[in-house]
mmCIF file of C-alpha atoms in Angstrom:
data_model
loop_
_atom_site.group_PDB
_atom_site.id
_atom_site.type_symbol
_atom_site.label_atom_id
_atom_site.label_comp_id
_atom_site.label_asym_id
_atom_site.label_seq_id
_atom_site.Cartn_x
_atom_site.Cartn_y
_atom_site.Cartn_z
ATOM 1 C CA UNK B 1 102.537 117.239 107.910
ATOM 2 C CA UNK B 2 99.407 119.361 107.716
ATOM 3 C CA UNK B 3 97.620 118.455 110.943
ATOM 4 C CA UNK B 4 94.885 120.835 112.148
ATOM 5 C CA UNK B 5 93.448 121.578 115.601
ATOM 6 C CA UNK B 6 90.621 119.221 116.495
ATOM 7 C CA UNK B 7 91.676 116.410 114.182
ATOM 8 C CA UNK B 8 91.723 112.836 115.439
ATOM 9 C CA UNK B 9 95.015 111.080 114.694
ATOM 10 C CA UNK B 10 95.489 107.347 115.186
ATOM 11 C CA UNK B 11 98.979 106.102 116.049
ATOM 12 C CA UNK B 12 100.031 102.540 115.212
ATOM 13 C CA UNK B 13 103.332 100.818 115.902
ATOM 14 C CA UNK B 14 104.722 103.113 118.568
ATOM 15 C CA UNK B 15 107.886 101.714 120.086
ATOM 16 C CA UNK B 16 110.732 102.718 122.360
ATOM 17 C CA UNK B 17 112.517 104.105 119.279
ATOM 18 C CA UNK B 18 109.605 106.386 118.253
ATOM 19 C CA UNK B 19 110.423 110.098 118.267
ATOM 20 C CA UNK B 20 108.749 111.585 121.344
ATOM 21 C CA UNK B 21 109.396 115.184 120.225
ATOM 22 C CA UNK B 22 107.454 114.551 117.013
ATOM 23 C CA UNK B 23 104.630 112.803 118.880
ATOM 24 C CA UNK B 24 104.376 115.712 121.320
ATOM 25 C CA UNK B 25 104.385 118.289 118.512
ATOM 26 C CA UNK B 26 101.529 116.521 116.711
ATOM 27 C CA UNK B 27 99.508 116.257 119.947
ATOM 28 C CA UNK B 28 100.051 119.962 120.597
ATOM 29 C CA UNK B 29 98.852 120.904 117.099
ATOM 30 C CA UNK B 30 95.709 118.748 117.205
ATOM 31 C CA UNK B 31 95.001 119.661 120.835
ATOM 32 C CA UNK B 32 94.630 116.097 122.120
ATOM 33 C CA UNK B 33 96.683 112.924 122.601
ATOM 34 C CA UNK B 34 97.210 110.557 119.705
ATOM 35 C CA UNK B 35 94.654 107.736 119.658
ATOM 36 C CA UNK B 36 95.798 104.169 120.314
ATOM 37 C CA UNK B 37 95.026 101.382 117.836
ATOM 38 C CA UNK B 38 92.205 99.880 119.920
ATOM 39 C CA UNK B 39 89.539 102.406 118.974
ATOM 40 C CA UNK B 40 86.167 102.526 117.282
ATOM 41 C CA UNK B 41 86.697 106.147 116.186
ATOM 42 C CA UNK B 42 86.881 107.266 112.566
ATOM 43 C CA UNK B 43 90.055 109.346 112.357
ATOM 44 C CA UNK B 44 91.319 112.185 110.178
ATOM 45 C CA UNK B 45 94.832 110.734 109.784
ATOM 46 C CA UNK B 46 96.853 107.664 110.701
ATOM 47 C CA UNK B 47 100.510 107.592 111.726
ATOM 48 C CA UNK B 48 102.255 104.238 111.393
ATOM 49 C CA UNK B 49 105.708 103.733 112.895
ATOM 50 C CA UNK B 50 107.071 100.998 110.600
ATOM 51 C CA UNK B 51 110.335 99.088 110.702
ATOM 52 C CA UNK B 52 111.784 96.510 108.322
ATOM 53 C CA UNK B 53 110.960 93.515 110.551
ATOM 54 C CA UNK B 54 107.443 94.622 111.581
ATOM 55 C CA UNK B 55 105.643 92.138 109.324
ATOM 56 C CA UNK B 56 103.543 92.639 106.210
ATOM 57 C CA UNK B 57 103.267 96.308 105.243
ATOM 58 C CA UNK B 58 100.249 95.739 102.999
ATOM 59 C CA UNK B 59 98.321 94.115 105.862
ATOM 60 C CA UNK B 60 99.165 97.008 108.184
ATOM 61 C CA UNK B 61 98.035 99.590 105.616
ATOM 62 C CA UNK B 62 94.737 97.744 105.046
ATOM 63 C CA UNK B 63 94.137 97.659 108.808
ATOM 64 C CA UNK B 64 94.881 101.398 109.077
ATOM 65 C CA UNK B 65 92.406 102.216 106.312
ATOM 66 C CA UNK B 66 89.533 100.721 108.327
ATOM 67 C CA UNK B 67 89.799 103.667 110.767
ATOM 68 C CA UNK B 68 90.479 106.453 108.267
ATOM 69 C CA UNK B 69 88.115 108.975 106.697
ATOM 70 C CA UNK B 70 87.845 108.785 102.923
ATOM 71 C CA UNK B 71 90.156 111.768 102.375
ATOM 72 C CA UNK B 72 92.603 111.365 105.268
ATOM 73 C CA UNK B 73 96.289 110.572 104.818
ATOM 74 C CA UNK B 74 98.328 107.707 106.172
ATOM 75 C CA UNK B 75 101.756 108.880 107.331
ATOM 76 C CA UNK B 76 104.185 105.975 107.201
ATOM 77 C CA UNK B 77 107.121 106.768 109.484
ATOM 78 C CA UNK B 78 110.220 104.695 108.740
ATOM 79 C CA UNK B 79 113.793 104.785 110.054
ATOM 80 C CA UNK B 80 116.231 106.691 107.853
ATOM 81 C CA UNK B 81 118.900 104.868 105.852
ATOM 82 C CA UNK B 82 121.627 103.507 108.107
ATOM 83 C CA UNK B 83 119.293 103.285 111.141
ATOM 84 C CA UNK B 84 118.068 100.004 112.625
ATOM 85 C CA UNK B 85 114.878 98.878 110.907
ATOM 86 C CA UNK B 86 115.373 100.970 107.743
ATOM 87 C CA UNK B 87 112.699 100.258 105.127
ATOM 88 C CA UNK B 88 113.640 100.481 101.463
ATOM 89 C CA UNK B 89 111.577 103.102 99.574
ATOM 90 C CA UNK B 90 110.836 100.446 96.932
ATOM 91 C CA UNK B 91 109.005 98.396 99.599
ATOM 92 C CA UNK B 92 106.641 101.323 100.201
ATOM 93 C CA UNK B 93 106.257 102.016 96.478
ATOM 94 C CA UNK B 94 105.335 98.368 95.959
ATOM 95 C CA UNK B 95 102.887 97.993 98.880
ATOM 96 C CA UNK B 96 100.917 101.253 98.639
ATOM 97 C CA UNK B 97 99.252 100.763 95.220
ATOM 98 C CA UNK B 98 98.305 97.183 96.120
ATOM 99 C CA UNK B 99 95.994 98.539 98.838
ATOM 100 C CA UNK B 100 94.658 101.510 96.872
ATOM 101 C CA UNK B 101 97.064 104.175 98.115
ATOM 102 C CA UNK B 102 99.327 106.604 96.271
ATOM 103 C CA UNK B 103 102.557 108.032 97.621
ATOM 104 C CA UNK B 104 102.484 111.837 97.457
ATOM 105 C CA UNK B 105 105.602 112.951 99.347
ATOM 106 C CA UNK B 106 108.402 111.884 101.655
ATOM 107 C CA UNK B 107 109.802 114.192 104.332
ATOM 108 C CA UNK B 108 112.705 114.069 106.748
ATOM 109 C CA UNK B 109 110.529 114.494 109.828
ATOM 110 C CA UNK B 110 112.851 113.748 112.772
ATOM 111 C CA UNK B 111 116.551 112.965 113.299
ATOM 112 C CA UNK B 112 116.033 109.221 112.793
ATOM 113 C CA UNK B 113 112.733 109.094 110.880
ATOM 114 C CA UNK B 114 111.307 109.802 107.425
ATOM 115 C CA UNK B 115 107.583 110.290 106.828
ATOM 116 C CA UNK B 116 105.890 109.111 103.638
ATOM 117 C CA UNK B 117 102.413 110.497 102.930
ATOM 118 C CA UNK B 118 99.995 107.995 101.402
ATOM 119 C CA UNK B 119 96.498 108.903 100.221
ATOM 120 C CA UNK B 120 93.629 107.052 98.571
ATOM 121 C CA UNK B 121 93.905 107.009 94.818
ATOM 122 C CA UNK B 122 91.298 109.026 93.006
ATOM 123 C CA UNK B 123 88.707 106.859 91.328
ATOM 124 C CA UNK B 124 88.327 107.260 87.618
ATOM 125 C CA UNK B 125 84.899 108.493 86.515
ATOM 126 C CA UNK B 126 83.451 106.593 83.605
#
């Protein structure tokens, strides 16, 4: 996922189904715990645990962007196909551009979770 030591990573949407091994691995890499949503920090990356019934994905992405540096990624973690709360890839592909994000890659990141990397679209110079 490309995390570096010293980075600040905000975690949104953690639930009882979140993968604790993945969370621990990220914390170990960055050298600190993941930051909870109630923060005033500007962060280097945002992780969102997102399930089908969690609400409006566009709203959640907009909220996440308020904490994120200009170049930082949003990692959208969704349950894999066949798991409770699975999110259709088309839902992500539809929501991301509407809030100024582009999908760059999707990884199988844990036994029950996929991770989709979203980044700010490059502005066109005129």
